[in-house]
Coordinates of C-alpha atoms (C1' of nucleotides) in Angstrom, one line a residue:
Chain A
M274 CA 161.9 109.7 127.2
Q275 CA 162.2 106.5 124.6
Y276 CA 160.8 105.2 121.1
W277 CA 160.1 101.6 120.4
L278 CA 157.7 100.4 117.9
M279 CA 155.4 97.5 118.3
K280 CA 154.1 95.2 116.0
T281 CA 150.8 93.7 116.6
E282 CA 148.4 91.5 113.7
P283 CA 144.9 93.9 113.1
D284 CA 142.9 91.3 113.2
V285 CA 143.6 89.8 116.8
F286 CA 144.6 93.2 117.6
S287 CA 144.7 96.9 116.3
I288 CA 144.6 99.7 117.0
D289 CA 141.2 100.5 116.8
D290 CA 140.6 97.6 119.3
L291 CA 143.1 99.9 121.2
K292 CA 140.9 103.2 120.8
N293 CA 138.2 101.6 122.0
A294 CA 139.8 99.4 124.8
P295 CA 138.2 100.3 128.2
G296 CA 140.2 103.0 128.9
Q297 CA 141.8 103.3 125.8
R298 CA 145.3 100.4 127.6
A299 CA 145.4 97.3 127.2
G300 CA 148.4 95.0 127.8
W301 CA 150.8 93.9 125.4
D302 CA 150.7 90.1 126.2
G303 CA 151.9 87.1 124.4
V304 CA 155.2 88.0 123.8
R305 CA 158.1 85.3 123.9
N306 CA 160.9 86.3 121.8
Y307 CA 163.7 87.0 124.6
Q308 CA 165.6 90.2 122.7
A309 CA 161.9 91.5 122.6
R310 CA 161.0 90.6 125.9
N311 CA 164.6 92.6 127.2
F312 CA 163.3 95.6 125.4
M313 CA 160.4 95.3 127.4
R314 CA 161.8 94.9 130.6
D315 CA 164.7 96.3 130.8
G316 CA 164.2 99.3 128.3
M317 CA 160.0 100.4 128.3
R318 CA 159.1 103.1 130.7
M319 CA 157.0 104.9 131.6
G320 CA 155.3 107.6 128.9
D321 CA 158.0 106.3 126.5
Q322 CA 156.3 106.4 123.4
I323 CA 155.5 103.6 120.6
F324 CA 154.8 103.3 116.5
F325 CA 152.1 101.4 116.7
Y326 CA 152.7 98.4 114.1
H327 CA 150.3 96.4 111.9
S328 CA 152.0 93.1 110.4
S329 CA 150.7 90.2 108.5
C330 CA 148.4 92.5 106.6
D331 CA 147.0 94.6 103.2
P332 CA 149.1 97.0 103.3
P333 CA 151.4 96.6 106.4
G334 CA 152.2 99.7 108.1
I335 CA 152.1 102.5 110.8
A336 CA 148.9 102.7 112.4
G337 CA 149.5 105.3 115.2
I338 CA 151.7 106.1 119.1
A339 CA 150.8 104.7 122.0
E340 CA 152.2 105.4 125.0
V341 CA 153.9 102.3 128.0
C342 CA 151.3 103.1 130.3
K343 CA 152.3 100.3 132.8
E344 CA 156.4 98.8 133.2
C345 CA 157.4 95.5 132.9
Y346 CA 155.0 92.7 134.9
P347 CA 155.3 89.0 134.4
D348 CA 153.0 88.1 131.5
P349 CA 149.5 85.9 133.5
T350 CA 149.5 84.3 130.1
Q351 CA 152.6 81.9 130.6
F352 CA 150.7 80.5 133.9
D353 CA 147.7 79.8 131.8
R354 CA 148.0 75.7 130.8
K355 CA 144.3 77.5 128.8
S356 CA 146.6 79.0 126.9
E357 CA 148.3 79.6 124.1
Y358 CA 150.9 81.1 125.0
Y359 CA 151.3 78.3 128.2
D360 CA 154.7 77.6 128.5
P361 CA 155.5 74.7 130.5
K362 CA 158.9 76.2 132.2
A363 CA 157.4 79.3 133.5
S364 CA 156.5 79.2 137.0
S365 CA 155.0 82.6 139.7
A366 CA 158.5 81.7 141.6
K367 CA 160.8 81.5 137.9
P368 CA 159.0 83.5 135.6
I369 CA 160.0 84.0 132.7
W370 CA 157.5 86.6 130.3
Y371 CA 157.4 89.7 130.4
M372 CA 155.1 92.6 129.3
V373 CA 153.9 96.1 130.0
E374 CA 150.9 97.8 129.5
V375 CA 150.3 100.3 126.5
K376 CA 147.9 103.4 126.6
F377 CA 146.0 104.9 123.3
I378 CA 147.1 108.1 121.9
E379 CA 146.5 108.4 118.1
K380 CA 145.4 107.3 115.3
F381 CA 146.9 108.8 111.8
P382 CA 144.8 109.2 109.3
R383 CA 146.4 106.9 106.9
L384 CA 147.4 103.7 107.2
V385 CA 151.5 104.2 106.8
T386 CA 152.9 101.4 104.5
L387 CA 155.6 100.0 104.2
D388 CA 156.2 100.7 101.0
E389 CA 156.2 104.6 102.5
L390 CA 159.3 103.9 105.0
K391 CA 161.0 101.6 102.9
N392 CA 161.4 104.4 100.1
L393 CA 162.0 107.3 103.2
Q394 CA 165.5 104.2 104.2
A395 CA 167.5 107.4 101.6
K396 CA 167.0 109.5 103.5
L397 CA 166.6 108.5 107.6
G398 CA 168.4 105.6 106.7
D399 CA 169.2 102.5 108.1
F400 CA 165.5 102.0 110.0
P401 CA 166.1 98.3 112.3
L402 CA 161.8 97.6 111.0
L403 CA 163.7 97.1 106.8
K404 CA 167.1 95.1 108.2
R405 CA 166.6 92.3 106.2
G406 CA 164.5 89.1 107.6
N407 CA 164.0 91.4 110.9
R408 CA 161.4 89.4 112.9
L409 CA 161.7 91.5 115.9
S410 CA 158.4 92.2 116.9
V411 CA 159.4 94.6 119.3
M412 CA 162.4 97.4 118.3
P413 CA 163.8 100.8 119.7
V414 CA 163.5 103.8 117.5
S415 CA 166.2 106.7 117.4
P416 CA 164.8 109.9 118.1
A417 CA 165.4 111.0 115.1
H418 CA 164.2 108.9 113.2
W419 CA 160.9 108.7 115.9
K420 CA 161.4 112.9 114.8
Q421 CA 161.5 112.6 110.9
L422 CA 159.1 109.8 110.9
L423 CA 156.1 111.8 113.0
K424 CA 156.6 114.8 110.4
F425 CA 156.0 112.2 107.5
C426 CA 152.7 110.9 109.0
K427 CA 151.1 113.0 110.0
Chain B
dG1088 C1' 150.2 79.3 100.5
dC1089 C1' 155.1 80.1 99.8
dC1090 C1' 160.2 81.3 101.7
dA1091 C1' 163.3 83.7 103.0
dA1092 C1' 164.7 85.0 107.8
dC1093 C1' 166.7 83.9 111.0
dG1094 C1' 165.5 81.4 116.8
dT1095 C1' 165.2 77.7 119.1
dT1096 C1' 165.6 72.9 120.9
dG1097 C1' 167.8 68.8 121.6
dG1098 C1' 171.7 64.7 121.0
dC1099 C1' 176.2 64.4 120.7
Chain C
dG120 C1' 179.6 74.1 122.6
dC121 C1' 178.0 73.0 118.1
dC122 C1' 174.8 72.2 114.2
dA123 C1' 171.2 69.8 111.9
dA124 C1' 166.4 70.1 112.2
dC125 C1' 162.2 72.0 113.5
dG126 C1' 158.8 75.6 114.0
dT127 C1' 157.6 81.2 113.6
dT128 C1' 157.7 85.5 111.4
dG129 C1' 155.8 88.2 108.4
dG130 C1' 156.3 91.1 103.2
dC131 C1' 155.0 88.6 98.9

DNA sequence: GCCAACGTTGGC
DNA sequence: GCCAACGTTGGC
């Protein structure tokens, strides 16, 4: 079992949107960064747990937990000319971008803000999310960090 | 809205 | 393969 953190803009797709989605499941399409793609394609397996992070909002922070409920498959938006995620270099024979599906697990009683995470850094040590200039939308979380953050978030 | 940081693109 | 230009992310 592995642990992850995934960013999303709540204006576009929030933890409540996931909670209210059919079957409380949703596809994580639109990732167009190779490193993030590789984490989804090569790292994410059924049942992996995910911190659901709200970014580009006030305040940003961890909103809850999701779980991988379907492993990677080609992201159909890359073939869709009308999609903002359309990629002319991709073909169904040679897809470039992949996505997973995630399932709602829980929403925390309150958003655990980026500020609080920064304050925890002294105790937890380096957390990839807090690295300067980090823009990855999908990143691994170590089991130790997961455990401690979870305790703090609940 | 600004801008630092970083990824990607494309000319050479 | 280098690197300047450009685009995007995301906190502030």
